[in-house]
PDB file of C-alpha atoms in Angstrom:
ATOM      1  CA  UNK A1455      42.020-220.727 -36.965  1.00 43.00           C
ATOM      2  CA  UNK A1456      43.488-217.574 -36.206  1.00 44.00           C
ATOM      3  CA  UNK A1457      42.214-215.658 -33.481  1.00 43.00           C
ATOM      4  CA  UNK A1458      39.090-217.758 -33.234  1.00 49.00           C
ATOM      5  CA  UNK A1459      37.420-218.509 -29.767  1.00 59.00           C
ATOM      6  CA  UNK A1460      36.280-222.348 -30.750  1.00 72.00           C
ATOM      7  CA  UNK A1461      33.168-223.230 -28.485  1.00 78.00           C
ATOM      8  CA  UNK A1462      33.175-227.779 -27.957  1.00 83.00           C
ATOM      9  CA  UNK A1463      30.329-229.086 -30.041  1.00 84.00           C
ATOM     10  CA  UNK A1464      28.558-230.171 -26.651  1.00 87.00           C
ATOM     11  CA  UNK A1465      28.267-226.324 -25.567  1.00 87.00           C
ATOM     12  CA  UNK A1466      27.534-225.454 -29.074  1.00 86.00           C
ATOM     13  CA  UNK A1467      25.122-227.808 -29.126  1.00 89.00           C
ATOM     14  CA  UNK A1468      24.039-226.974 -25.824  1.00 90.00           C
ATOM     15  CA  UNK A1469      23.758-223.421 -26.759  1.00 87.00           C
ATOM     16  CA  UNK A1470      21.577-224.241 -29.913  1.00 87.00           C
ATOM     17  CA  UNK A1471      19.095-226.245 -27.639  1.00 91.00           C
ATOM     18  CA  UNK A1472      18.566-223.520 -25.451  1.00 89.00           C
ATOM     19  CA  UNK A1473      17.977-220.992 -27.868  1.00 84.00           C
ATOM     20  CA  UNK A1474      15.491-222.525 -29.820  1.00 85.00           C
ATOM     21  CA  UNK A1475      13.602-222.936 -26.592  1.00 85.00           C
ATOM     22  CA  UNK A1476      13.600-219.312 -26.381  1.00 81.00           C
ATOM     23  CA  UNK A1477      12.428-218.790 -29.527  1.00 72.00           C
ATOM     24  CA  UNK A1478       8.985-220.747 -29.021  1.00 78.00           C
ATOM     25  CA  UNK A1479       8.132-218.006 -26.634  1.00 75.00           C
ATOM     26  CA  UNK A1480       9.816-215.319 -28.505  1.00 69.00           C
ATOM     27  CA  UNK A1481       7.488-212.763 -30.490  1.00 69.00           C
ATOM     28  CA  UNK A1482      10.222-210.576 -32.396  1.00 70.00           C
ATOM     29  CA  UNK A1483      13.512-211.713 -32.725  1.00 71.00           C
ATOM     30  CA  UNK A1484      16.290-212.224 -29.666  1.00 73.00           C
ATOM     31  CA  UNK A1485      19.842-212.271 -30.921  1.00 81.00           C
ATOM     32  CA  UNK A1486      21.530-209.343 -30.776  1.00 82.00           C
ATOM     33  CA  UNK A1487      21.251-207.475 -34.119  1.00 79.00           C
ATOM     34  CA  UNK A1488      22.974-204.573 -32.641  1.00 80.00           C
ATOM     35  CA  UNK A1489      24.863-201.410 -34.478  1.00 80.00           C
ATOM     36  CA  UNK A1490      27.735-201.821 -31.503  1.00 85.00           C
ATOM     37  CA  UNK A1491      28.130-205.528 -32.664  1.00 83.00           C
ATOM     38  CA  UNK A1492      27.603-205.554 -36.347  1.00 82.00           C
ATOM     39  CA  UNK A1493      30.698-202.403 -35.876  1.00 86.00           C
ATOM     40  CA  UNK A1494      32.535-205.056 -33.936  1.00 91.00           C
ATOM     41  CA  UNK A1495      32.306-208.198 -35.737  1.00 89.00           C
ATOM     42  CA  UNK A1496      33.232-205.560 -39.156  1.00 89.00           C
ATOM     43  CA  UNK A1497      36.450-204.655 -36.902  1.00 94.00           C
ATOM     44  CA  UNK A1498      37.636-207.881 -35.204  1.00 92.00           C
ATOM     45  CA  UNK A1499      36.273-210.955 -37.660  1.00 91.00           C
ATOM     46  CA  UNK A1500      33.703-213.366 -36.941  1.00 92.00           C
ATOM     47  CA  UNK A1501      33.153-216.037 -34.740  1.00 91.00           C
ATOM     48  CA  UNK A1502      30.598-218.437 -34.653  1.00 95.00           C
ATOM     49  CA  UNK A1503      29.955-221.076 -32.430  1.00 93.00           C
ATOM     50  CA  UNK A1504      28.126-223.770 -35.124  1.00 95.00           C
ATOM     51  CA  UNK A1505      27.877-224.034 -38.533  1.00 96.00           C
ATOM     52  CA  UNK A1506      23.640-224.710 -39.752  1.00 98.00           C
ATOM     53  CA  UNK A1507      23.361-226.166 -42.824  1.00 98.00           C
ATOM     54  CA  UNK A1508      19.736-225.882 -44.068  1.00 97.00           C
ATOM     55  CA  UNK A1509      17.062-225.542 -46.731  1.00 97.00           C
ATOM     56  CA  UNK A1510      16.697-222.306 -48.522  1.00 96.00           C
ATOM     57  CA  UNK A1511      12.734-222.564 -47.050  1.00 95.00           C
ATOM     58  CA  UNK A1512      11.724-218.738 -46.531  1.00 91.00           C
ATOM     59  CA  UNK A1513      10.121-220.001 -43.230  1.00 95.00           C
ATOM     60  CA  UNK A1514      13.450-221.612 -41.998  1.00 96.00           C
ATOM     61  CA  UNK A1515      15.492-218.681 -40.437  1.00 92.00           C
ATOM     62  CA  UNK A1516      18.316-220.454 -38.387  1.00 95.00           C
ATOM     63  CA  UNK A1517      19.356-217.241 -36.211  1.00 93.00           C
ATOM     64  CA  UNK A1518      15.833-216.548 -35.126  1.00 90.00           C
ATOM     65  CA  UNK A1519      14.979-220.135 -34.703  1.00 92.00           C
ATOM     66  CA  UNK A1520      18.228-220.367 -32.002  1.00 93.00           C
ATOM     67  CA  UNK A1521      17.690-216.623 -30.819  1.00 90.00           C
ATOM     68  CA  UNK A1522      21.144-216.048 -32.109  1.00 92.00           C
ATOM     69  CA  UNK A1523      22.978-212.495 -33.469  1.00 90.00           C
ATOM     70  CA  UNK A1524      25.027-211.006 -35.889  1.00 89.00           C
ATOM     71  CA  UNK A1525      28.424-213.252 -36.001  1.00 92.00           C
ATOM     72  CA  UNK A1526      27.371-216.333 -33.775  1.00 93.00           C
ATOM     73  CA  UNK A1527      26.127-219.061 -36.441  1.00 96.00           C
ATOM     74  CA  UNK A1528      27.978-219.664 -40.056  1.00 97.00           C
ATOM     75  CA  UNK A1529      24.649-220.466 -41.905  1.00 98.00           C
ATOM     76  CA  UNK A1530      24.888-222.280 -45.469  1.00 98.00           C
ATOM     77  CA  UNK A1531      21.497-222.282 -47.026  1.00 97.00           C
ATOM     78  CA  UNK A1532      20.655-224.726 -49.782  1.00 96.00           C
ATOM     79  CA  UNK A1533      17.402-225.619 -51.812  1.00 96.00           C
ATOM     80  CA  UNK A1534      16.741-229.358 -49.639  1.00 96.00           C
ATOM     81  CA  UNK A1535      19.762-228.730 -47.446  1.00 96.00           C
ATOM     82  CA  UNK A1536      21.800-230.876 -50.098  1.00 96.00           C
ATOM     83  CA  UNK A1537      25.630-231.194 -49.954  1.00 95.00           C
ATOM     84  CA  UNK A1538      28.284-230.695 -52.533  1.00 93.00           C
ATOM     85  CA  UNK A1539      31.635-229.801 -52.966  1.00 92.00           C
ATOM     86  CA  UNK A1540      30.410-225.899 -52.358  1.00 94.00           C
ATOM     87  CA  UNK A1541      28.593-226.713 -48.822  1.00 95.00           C
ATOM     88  CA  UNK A1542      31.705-228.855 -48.208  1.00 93.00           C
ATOM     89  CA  UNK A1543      34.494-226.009 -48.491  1.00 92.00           C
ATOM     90  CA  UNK A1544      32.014-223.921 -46.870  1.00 94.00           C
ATOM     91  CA  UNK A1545      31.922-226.251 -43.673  1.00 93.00           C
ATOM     92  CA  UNK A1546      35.635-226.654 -43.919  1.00 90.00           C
ATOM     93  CA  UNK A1547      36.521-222.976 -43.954  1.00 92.00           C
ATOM     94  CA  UNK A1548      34.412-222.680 -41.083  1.00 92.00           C
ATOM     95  CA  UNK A1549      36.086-225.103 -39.167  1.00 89.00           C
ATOM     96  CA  UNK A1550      39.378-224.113 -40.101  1.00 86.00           C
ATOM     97  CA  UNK A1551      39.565-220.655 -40.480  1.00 88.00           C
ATOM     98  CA  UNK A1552      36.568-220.112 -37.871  1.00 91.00           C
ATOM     99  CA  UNK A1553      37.092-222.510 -35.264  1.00 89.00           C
ATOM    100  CA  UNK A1554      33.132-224.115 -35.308  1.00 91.00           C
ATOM    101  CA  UNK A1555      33.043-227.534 -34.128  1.00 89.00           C
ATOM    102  CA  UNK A1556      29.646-228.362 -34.257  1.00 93.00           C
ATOM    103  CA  UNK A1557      27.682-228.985 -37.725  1.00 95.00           C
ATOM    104  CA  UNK A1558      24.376-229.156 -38.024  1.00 97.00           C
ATOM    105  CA  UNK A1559      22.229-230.358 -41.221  1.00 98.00           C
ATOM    106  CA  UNK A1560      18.898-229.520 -40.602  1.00 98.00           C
ATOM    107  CA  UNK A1561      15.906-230.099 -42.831  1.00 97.00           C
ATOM    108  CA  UNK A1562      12.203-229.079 -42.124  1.00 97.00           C
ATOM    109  CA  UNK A1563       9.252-230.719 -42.485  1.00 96.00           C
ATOM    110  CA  UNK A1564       6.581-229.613 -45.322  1.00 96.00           C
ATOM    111  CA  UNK A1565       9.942-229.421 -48.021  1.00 96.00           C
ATOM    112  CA  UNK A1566       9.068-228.580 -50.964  1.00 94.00           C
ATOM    113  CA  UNK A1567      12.174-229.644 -52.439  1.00 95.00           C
ATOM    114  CA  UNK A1568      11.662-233.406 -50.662  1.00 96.00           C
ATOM    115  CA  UNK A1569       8.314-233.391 -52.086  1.00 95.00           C
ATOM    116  CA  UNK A1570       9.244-232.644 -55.524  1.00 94.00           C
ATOM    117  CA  UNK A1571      11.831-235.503 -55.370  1.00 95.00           C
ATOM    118  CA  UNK A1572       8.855-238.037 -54.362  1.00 95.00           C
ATOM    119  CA  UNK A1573       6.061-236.738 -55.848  1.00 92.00           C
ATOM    120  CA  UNK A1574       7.619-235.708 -59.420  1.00 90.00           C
ATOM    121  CA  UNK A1575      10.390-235.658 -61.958  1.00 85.00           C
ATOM    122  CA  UNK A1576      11.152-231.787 -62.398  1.00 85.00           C
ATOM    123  CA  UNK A1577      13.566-230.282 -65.402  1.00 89.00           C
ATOM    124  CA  UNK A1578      16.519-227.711 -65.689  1.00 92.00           C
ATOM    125  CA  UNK A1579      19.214-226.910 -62.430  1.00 93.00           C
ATOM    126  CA  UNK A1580      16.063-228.250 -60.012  1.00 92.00           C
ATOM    127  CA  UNK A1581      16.665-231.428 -60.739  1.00 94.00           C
ATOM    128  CA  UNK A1582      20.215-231.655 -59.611  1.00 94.00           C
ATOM    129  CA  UNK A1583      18.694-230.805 -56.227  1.00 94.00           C
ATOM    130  CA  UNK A1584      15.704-233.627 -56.314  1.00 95.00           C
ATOM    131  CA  UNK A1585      18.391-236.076 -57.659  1.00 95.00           C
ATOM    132  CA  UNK A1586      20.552-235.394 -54.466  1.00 95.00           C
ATOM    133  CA  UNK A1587      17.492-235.914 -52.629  1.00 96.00           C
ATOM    134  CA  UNK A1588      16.595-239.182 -54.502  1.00 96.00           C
ATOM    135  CA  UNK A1589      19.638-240.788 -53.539  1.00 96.00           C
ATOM    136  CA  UNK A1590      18.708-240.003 -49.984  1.00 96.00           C
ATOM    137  CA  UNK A1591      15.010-241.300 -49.589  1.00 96.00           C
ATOM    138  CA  UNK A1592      15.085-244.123 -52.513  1.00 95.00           C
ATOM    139  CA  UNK A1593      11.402-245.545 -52.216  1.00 95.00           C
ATOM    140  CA  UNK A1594      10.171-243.837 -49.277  1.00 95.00           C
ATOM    141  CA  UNK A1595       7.193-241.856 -49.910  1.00 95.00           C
ATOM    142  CA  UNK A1596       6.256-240.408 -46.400  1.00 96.00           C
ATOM    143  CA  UNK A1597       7.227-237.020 -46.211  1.00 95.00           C
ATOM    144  CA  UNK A1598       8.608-236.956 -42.874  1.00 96.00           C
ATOM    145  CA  UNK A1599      10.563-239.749 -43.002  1.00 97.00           C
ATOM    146  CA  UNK A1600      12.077-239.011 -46.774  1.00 97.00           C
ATOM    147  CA  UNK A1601      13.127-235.329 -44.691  1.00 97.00           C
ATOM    148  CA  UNK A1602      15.186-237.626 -41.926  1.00 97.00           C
ATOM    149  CA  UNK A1603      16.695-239.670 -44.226  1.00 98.00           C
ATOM    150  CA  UNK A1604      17.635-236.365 -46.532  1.00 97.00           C
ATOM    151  CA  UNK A1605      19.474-235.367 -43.344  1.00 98.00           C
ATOM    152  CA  UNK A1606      21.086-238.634 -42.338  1.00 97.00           C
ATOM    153  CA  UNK A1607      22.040-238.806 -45.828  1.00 97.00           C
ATOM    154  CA  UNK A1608      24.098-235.037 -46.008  1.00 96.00           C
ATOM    155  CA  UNK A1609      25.674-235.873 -42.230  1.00 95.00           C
ATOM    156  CA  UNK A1610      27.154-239.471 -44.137  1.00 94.00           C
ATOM    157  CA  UNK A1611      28.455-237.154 -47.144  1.00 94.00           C
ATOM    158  CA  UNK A1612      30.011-234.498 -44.899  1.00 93.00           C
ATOM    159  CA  UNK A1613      31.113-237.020 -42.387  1.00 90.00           C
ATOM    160  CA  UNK A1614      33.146-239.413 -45.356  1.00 88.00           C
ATOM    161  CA  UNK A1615      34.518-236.076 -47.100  1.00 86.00           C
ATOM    162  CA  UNK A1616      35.742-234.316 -43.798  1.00 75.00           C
ATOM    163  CA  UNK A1617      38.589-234.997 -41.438  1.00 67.00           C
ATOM    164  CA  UNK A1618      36.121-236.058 -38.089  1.00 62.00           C
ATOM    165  CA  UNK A1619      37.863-236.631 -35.326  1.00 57.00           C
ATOM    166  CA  UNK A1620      34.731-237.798 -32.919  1.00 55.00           C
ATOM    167  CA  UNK A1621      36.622-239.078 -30.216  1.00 48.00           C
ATOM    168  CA  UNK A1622      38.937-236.148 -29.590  1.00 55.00           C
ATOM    169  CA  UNK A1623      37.005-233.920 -27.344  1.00 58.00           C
ATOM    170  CA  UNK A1624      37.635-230.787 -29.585  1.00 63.00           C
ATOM    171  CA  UNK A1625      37.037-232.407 -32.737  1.00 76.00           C
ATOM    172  CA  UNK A1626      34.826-231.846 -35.262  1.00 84.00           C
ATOM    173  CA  UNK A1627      30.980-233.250 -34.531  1.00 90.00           C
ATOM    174  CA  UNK A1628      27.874-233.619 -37.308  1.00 93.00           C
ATOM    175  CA  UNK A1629      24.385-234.003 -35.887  1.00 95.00           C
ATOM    176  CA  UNK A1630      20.965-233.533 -37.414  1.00 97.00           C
ATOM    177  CA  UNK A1631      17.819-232.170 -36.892  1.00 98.00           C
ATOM    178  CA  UNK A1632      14.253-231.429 -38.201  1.00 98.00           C
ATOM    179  CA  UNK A1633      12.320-227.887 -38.101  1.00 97.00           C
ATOM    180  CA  UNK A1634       8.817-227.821 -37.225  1.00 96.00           C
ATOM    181  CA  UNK A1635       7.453-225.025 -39.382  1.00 95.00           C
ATOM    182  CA  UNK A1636       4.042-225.066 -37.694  1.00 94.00           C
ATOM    183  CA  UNK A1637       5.550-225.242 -33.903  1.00 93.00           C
ATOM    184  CA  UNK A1638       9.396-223.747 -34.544  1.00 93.00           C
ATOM    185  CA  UNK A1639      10.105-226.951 -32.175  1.00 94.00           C
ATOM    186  CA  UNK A1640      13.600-228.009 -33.622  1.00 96.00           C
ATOM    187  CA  UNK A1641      14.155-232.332 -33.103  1.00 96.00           C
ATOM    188  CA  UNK A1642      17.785-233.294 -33.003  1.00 96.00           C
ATOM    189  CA  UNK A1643      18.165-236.622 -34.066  1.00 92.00           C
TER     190      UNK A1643
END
């Protein structure tokens, strides 16, 4: 974690709560995107304050949706926000070689990828990703609910595969939430 300024997962959180908030106002985007900073973070390294794991959704763009900038979230973008051993030793480079201490797994509601895994049986590298999802929502055929449970279901897989240390106060912490697509409200469960 060299040189890293680690932010607790409360402020992180924190931090991610308020931004979003400023993004249901926002009409362009409010991190800051600047040449100054994008020169700085190239210079001096990178460090964000959460790590977003989400779907791959075109309409799901984690910096606007917490009005962040260049260098402040470590995004990992994934068809159905499912987790392997790639998402994995992405998280746990970023917390540490970054210093992030807050995870977050966040699906979106209207997924195609969740509605693939209830509503068919697709072929080639697709189903990998609806198989993942599967395992997640077993019977359930309400969209909604199938996303939560995706979610709950990657926060148990990164939670058993990682070192968490919840009780320490600067330990690791893995929460979830759900996108709105139509509102950009985000719901952290």
């Amino acid at each position: 974690m060299k040189g890293a300024l680690s932010v607790g997962a409360v402020d992180a959180l924190e931090r991610l709560k308020k931004g979003n908030e400023k993004y249901l106002e926002a009409r362009r985007g409010c991190g800051d995107i600047s040449p100054e900073l994008r020169r700085k973070t190239c210079a001096e390294g990178q460090f964000p304050y959460a790590v977003i794991i989400t779907c791959s959704d075109s309409r799901v763009i984690p910096e606007s949706i917490f009005s962040a900038g260049i260098g402040e979230l470590f995004v990992i973008r994934v068809a159905g926000n499912v987790i392997d051993n790639h998402q994995l030793g992405s998280i746990e480079y970023a917390a540490e070689h970054l210093g992030c201490r807050l995870v977050v797994v966040m699906g979106h509601d209207h997924c195609g990828a969740v509605d693939a895994a209830i509503d068919h049986d697709p072929n080639g590298y697709i189903k990998f990703i609806t198989d993942e999802i599967k395992k997640a929502i077993g019977e359930e055929t309400d969209s909604y609910e199938a996303c939560r449970l995706n979610v709950r279901r990657s926060i148990s897989l990164i939670e058993q595969s990682l070192e968490i240390k919840k009780e320490e106060e600067n330990g690791l912490k893995v929460c979830g939430a759900i996108y709105g697509t139509g509102d950009g409200r985000v719901e952290f469960l």
